Coordinates of C-alpha atoms and ligand atoms in Angstrom, one line a residue:
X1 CA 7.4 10.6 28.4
X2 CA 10.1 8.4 26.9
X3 CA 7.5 5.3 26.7
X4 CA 5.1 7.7 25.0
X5 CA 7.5 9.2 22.3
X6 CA 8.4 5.5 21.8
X7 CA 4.8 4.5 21.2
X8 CA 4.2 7.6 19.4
X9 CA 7.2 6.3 16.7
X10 CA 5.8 2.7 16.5
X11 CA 2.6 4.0 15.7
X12 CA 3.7 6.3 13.1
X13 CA 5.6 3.9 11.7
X14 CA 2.7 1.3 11.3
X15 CA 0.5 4.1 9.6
X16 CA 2.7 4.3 7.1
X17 CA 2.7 0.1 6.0
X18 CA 1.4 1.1 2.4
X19 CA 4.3 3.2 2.0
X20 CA 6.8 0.7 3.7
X21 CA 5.1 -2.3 1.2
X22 CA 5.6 0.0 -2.0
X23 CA 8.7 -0.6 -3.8
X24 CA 8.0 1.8 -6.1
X25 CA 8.2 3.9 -3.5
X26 CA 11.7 4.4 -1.1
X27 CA 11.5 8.1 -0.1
X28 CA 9.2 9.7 2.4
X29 CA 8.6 10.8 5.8
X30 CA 8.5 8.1 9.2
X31 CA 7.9 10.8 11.4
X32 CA 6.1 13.9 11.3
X33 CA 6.9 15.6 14.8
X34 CA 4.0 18.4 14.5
X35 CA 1.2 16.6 14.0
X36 CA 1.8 13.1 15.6
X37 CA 2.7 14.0 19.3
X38 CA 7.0 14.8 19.0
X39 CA 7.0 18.8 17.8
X40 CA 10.7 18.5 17.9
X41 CA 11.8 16.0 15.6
X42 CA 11.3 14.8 12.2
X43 CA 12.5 11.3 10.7
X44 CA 12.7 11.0 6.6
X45 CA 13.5 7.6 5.0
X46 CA 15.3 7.8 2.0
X47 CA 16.2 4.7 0.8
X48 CA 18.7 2.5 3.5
X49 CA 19.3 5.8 5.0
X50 CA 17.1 7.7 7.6
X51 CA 17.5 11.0 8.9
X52 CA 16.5 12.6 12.1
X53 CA 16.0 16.0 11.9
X54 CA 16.0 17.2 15.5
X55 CA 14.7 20.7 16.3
X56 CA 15.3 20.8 19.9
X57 CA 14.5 17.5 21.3
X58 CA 16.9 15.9 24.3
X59 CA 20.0 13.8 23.4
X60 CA 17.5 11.1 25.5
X61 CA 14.8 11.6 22.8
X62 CA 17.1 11.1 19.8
X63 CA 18.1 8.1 21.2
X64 CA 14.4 6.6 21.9
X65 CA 14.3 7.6 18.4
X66 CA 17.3 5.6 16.8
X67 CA 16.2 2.3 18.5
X68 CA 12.5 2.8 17.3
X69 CA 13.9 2.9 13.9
X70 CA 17.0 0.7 13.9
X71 CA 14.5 -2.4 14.7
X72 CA 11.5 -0.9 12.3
X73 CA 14.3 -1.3 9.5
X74 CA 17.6 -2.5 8.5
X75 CA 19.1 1.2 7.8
X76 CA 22.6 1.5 6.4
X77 CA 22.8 4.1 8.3
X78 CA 20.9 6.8 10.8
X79 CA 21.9 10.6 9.6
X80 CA 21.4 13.1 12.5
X81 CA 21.2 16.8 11.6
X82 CA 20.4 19.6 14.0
X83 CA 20.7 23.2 13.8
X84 CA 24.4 24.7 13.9
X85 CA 26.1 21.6 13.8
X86 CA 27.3 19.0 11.2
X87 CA 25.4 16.3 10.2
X88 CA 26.7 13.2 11.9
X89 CA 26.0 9.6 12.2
X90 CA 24.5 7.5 14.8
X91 CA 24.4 4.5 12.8
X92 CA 27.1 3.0 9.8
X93 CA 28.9 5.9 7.8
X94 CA 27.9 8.9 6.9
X95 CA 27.3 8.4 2.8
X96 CA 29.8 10.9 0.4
X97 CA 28.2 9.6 -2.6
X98 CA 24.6 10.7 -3.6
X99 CA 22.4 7.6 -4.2
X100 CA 19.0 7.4 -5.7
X101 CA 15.6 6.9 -4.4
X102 CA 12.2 6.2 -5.8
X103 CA 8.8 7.8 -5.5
X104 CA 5.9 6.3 -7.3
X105 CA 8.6 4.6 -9.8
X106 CA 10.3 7.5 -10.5
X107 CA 13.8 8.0 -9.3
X108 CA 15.8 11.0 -7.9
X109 CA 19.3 11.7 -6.3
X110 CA 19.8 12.6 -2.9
X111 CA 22.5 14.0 -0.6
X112 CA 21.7 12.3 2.6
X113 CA 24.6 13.9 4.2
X114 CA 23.5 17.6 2.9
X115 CA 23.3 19.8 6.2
X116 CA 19.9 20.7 4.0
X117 CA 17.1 19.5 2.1
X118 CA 19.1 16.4 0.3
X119 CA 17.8 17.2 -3.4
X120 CA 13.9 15.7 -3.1
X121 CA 11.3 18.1 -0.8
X122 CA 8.8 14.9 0.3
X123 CA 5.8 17.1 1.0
X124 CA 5.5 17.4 -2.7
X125 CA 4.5 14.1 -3.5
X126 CA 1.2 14.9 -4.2
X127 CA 1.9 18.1 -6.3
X128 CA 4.9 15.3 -8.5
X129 CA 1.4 13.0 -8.8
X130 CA -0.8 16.0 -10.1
X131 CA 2.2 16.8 -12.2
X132 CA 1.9 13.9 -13.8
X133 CA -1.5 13.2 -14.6
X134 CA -2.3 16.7 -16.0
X135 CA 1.1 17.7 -18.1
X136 CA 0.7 15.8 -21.3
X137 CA 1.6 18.1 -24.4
X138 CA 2.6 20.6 -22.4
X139 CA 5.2 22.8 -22.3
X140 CA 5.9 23.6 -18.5
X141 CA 7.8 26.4 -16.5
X142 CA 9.1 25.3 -13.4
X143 CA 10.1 28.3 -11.2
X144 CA 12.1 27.7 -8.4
X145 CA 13.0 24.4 -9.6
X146 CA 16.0 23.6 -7.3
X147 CA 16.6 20.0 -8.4
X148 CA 14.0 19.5 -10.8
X149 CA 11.6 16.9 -9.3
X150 CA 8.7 18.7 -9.9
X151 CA 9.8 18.7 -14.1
X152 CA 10.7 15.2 -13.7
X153 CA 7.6 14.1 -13.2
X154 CA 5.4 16.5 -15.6
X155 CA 8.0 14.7 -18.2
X156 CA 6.8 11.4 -16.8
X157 CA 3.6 12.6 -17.8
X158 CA 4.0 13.7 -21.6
X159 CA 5.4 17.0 -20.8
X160 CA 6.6 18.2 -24.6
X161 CA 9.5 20.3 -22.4
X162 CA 10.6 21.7 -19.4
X163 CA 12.1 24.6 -18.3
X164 CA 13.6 25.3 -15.0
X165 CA 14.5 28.3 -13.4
X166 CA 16.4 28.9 -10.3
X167 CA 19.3 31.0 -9.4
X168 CA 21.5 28.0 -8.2
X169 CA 23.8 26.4 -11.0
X170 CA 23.9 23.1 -8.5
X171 CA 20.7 22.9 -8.8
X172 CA 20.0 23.2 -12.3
X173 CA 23.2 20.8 -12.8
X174 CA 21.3 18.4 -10.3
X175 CA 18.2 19.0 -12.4
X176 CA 19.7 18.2 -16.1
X177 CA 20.8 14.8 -13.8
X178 CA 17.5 13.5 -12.6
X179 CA 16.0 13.8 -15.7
X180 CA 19.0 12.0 -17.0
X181 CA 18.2 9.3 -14.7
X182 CA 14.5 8.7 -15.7
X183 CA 15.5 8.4 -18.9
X184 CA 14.3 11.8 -19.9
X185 CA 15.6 14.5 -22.7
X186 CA 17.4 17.4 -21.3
X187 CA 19.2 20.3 -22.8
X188 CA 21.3 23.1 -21.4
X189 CA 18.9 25.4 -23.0
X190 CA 16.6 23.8 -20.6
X191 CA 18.1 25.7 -17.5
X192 CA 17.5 29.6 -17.0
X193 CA 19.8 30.4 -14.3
X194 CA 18.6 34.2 -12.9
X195 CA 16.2 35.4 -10.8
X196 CA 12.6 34.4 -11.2
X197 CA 11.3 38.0 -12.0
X198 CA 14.2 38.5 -14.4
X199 CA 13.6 35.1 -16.3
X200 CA 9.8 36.0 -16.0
X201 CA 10.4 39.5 -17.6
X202 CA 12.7 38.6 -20.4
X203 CA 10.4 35.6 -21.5
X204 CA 7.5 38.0 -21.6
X205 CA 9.6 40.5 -23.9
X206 CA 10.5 37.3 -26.1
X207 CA 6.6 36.3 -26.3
X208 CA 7.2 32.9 -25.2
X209 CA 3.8 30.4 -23.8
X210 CA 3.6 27.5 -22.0
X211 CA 0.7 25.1 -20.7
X212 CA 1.7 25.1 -17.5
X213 CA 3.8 27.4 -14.7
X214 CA 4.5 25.6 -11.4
X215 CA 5.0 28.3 -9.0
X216 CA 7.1 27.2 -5.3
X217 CA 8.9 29.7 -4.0
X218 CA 10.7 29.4 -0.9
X219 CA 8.5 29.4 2.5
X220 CA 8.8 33.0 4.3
X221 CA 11.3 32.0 6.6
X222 CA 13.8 30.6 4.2
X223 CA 13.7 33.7 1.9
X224 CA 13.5 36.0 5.0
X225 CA 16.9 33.7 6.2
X226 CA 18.3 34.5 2.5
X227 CA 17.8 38.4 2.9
X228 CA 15.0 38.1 -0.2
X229 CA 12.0 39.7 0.4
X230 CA 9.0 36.9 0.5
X231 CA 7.7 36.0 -3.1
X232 CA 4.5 34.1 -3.2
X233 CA 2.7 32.6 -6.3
X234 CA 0.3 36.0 -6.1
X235 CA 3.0 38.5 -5.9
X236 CA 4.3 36.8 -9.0
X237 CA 1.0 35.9 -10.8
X238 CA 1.2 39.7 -13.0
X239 CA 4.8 38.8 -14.2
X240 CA 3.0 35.3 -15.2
X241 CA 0.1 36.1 -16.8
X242 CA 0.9 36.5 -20.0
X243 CA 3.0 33.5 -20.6
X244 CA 0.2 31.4 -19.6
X245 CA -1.8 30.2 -22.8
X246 CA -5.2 29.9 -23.0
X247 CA -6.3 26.6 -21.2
X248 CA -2.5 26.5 -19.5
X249 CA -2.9 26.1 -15.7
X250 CA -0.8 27.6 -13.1
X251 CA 0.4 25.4 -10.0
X252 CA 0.6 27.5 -6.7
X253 CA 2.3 26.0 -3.7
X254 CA 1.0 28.4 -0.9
X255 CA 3.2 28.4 2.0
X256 CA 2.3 29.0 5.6
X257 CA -0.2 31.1 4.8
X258 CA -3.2 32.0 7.3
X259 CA -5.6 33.1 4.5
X260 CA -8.6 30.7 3.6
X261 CA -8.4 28.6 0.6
X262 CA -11.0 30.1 -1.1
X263 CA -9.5 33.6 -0.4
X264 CA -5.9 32.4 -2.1
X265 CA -7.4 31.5 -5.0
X266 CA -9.3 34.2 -5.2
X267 CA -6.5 36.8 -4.5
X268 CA -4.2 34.3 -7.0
X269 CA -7.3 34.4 -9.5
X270 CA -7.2 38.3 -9.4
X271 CA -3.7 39.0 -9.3
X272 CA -3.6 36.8 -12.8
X273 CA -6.1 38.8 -14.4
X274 CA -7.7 36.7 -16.3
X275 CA -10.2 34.3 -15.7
X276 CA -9.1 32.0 -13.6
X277 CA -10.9 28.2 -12.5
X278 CA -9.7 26.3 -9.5
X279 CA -9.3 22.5 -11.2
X280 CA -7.6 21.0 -8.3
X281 CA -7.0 21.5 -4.6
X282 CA -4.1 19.5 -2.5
X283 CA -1.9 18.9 0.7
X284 CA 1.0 17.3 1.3
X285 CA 1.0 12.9 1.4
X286 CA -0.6 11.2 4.5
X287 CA 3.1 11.0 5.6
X288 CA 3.0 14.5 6.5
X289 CA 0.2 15.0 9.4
X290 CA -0.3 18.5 10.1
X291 CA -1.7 19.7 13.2
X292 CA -2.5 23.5 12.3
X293 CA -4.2 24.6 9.0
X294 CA -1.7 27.5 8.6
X295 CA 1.2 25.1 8.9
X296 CA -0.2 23.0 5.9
X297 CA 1.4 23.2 2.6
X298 CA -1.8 24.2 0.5
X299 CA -1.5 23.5 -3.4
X300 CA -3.9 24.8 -5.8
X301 CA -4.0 24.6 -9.7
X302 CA -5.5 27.1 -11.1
X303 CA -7.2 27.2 -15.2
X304 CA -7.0 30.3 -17.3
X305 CA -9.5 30.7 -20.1
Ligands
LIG401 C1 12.0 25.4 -1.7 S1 13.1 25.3 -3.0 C2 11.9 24.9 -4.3 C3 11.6 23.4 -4.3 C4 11.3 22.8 -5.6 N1 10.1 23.4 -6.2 C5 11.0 21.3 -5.5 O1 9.9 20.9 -5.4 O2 12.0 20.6 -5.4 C6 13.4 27.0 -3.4 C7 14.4 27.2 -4.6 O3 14.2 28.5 -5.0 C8 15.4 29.0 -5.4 N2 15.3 30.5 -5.4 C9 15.1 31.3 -4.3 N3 15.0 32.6 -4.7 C10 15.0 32.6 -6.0 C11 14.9 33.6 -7.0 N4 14.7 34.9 -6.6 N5 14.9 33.3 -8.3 C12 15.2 32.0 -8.7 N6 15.3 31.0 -7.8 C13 15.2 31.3 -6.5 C14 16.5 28.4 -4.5 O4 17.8 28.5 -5.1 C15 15.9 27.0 -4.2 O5 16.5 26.1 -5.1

């Protein structure tokens, strides 16, 4: 068992040479527990610093863990977080100081130390790349920005502005300082700090339009953890709607979900009602191997006429 979690690391950790050879590139996930044989644990690189996430794996397995790693890489350190307990670390000091990290050239802080997601959700690689290949002379709404990576890179791509909206001031503080660090304009007036439906409302009422709505709110178990009922992108798409302008696209991130693809869209499609196109279909990065189509992060982008 030990040999095979062991092998089961190495292997992982050779699928991912691209990312490993990309210097662009110093944040994603080693180890993806659910789909590559270890259910229980998780390993994210970000930058020097890796951090095993253990869901209920033995003190044993964490350990076959930490050696795989410590002589795949030179890590500063080796964060472990599990549930109810401080993160800790295994290897070097536990950083104070948030430090940055790149994806695809574009940089973001992290808290590597944050009992939580440290400031960059990796999954969404692929929905940052989309981002920033189809936001040119747009104006974008990001809801549910927490720290802003997803408006970082539709600025990367010509956005003409972005606005996030989240009800956390850290992370709208946290979002005004990534784009800060690309290089990127940012405004207070940038920020809407309120509830998504509120912000939704009151823009609607003000007649405002934008050429894109990126639209992630929290996965069902998060928001059922916060005491909010679940939002999804269809619940919201009637509040949307109208600030969507004609040829402006709408980016769903579907969360655990058991509903088809096709049946998504179409309920998304409906609940917008307008016409609505699918123009692009995605999953989370190669890093994240999922084992169960309802565990999948699905992401759609939807056209209105
Ligand atoms: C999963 S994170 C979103 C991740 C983000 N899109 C990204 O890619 O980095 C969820 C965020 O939604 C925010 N949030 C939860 N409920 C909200 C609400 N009703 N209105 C506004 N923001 C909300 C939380 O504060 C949190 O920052």
């Amino acid at each position: 068992m030990a040999n095979d979690l062991a092998e089961r690391l190495r292997l992982a950790y050779q699928a991912r040479s691209a990312l490993h050879e990309d210097p662009q590139t110093t944040a994603y996930r080693l180890f993806h527990g659910y789909g590559e044989g270890g259910p229980a644990l998780a390993v994210d690189r970000f930058g020097d610093v890796a951090i095993i996430e253990n869901r209920g794996s033995t003190a044993e397995e964490v350990d076959i863990a930490m050696q795989v790693l410590g002589k795949a890489e030179p890590f500063s350190c080796i964060v472990l977080k599990e549930r109810g307990k401080e993160p800790r670390a295994l290897l070097g000091v536990l950083p104070s100081e948030p430090s940055a990290v790149l994806e695809e050239g574009l940089s973001y802080w992290v808290e590597t130390w944050a009992p939580r997601n440290p400031g960059l959700y990796l999954d969404a690689r692929p929905a940052r790349n989309w981002l920033r290949a189809n936001s040119s002379g747009r104006r974008v709404l990001n809801l549910f920005s927490y720290a802003g990576s997803l408006g970082v890179a539709a600025m990367a791509g010509g956005a003409k502005g972005v606005i996030h909206c989240d009800t956390q001031k850290r992370a709208l503080l946290r979002c005004q300082e990534n784009h800060r660090l690309n290089g990127q304009r940012t405004d207070a007036r940038d920020q809407e700090r309120m509830d998504v439906v509120k912000m939704l409302r009151k823009a609607s009422e003000k007649g405002r339009k934008f050429g894109g709505v990126i639209v992630d709110p929290p996965p069902p178990s998060a928001s059922t953890a916060s005491n909010c009922s679940a939002m999804t992108p269809t619940s919201l798409a009637p509040a949307i709607s109208p600030l969507v302008e004609p040829g402006g696209w709408v980016l769903c991130f579907f969360h655990h979900d058991a509903r088809s693809w096709d049946e998504l869209e179409e309920e998304m499609g409906k609940a917008l009602g307008r016409r609505a196109v699918s123009m692009w279909r995605g999953r989370s990065g190669s890093d994240f191997p999922e084992s169960s189509a309802e565990r999948d992060l699905r992401l759609s982008a939807l056209r209105i006429a």
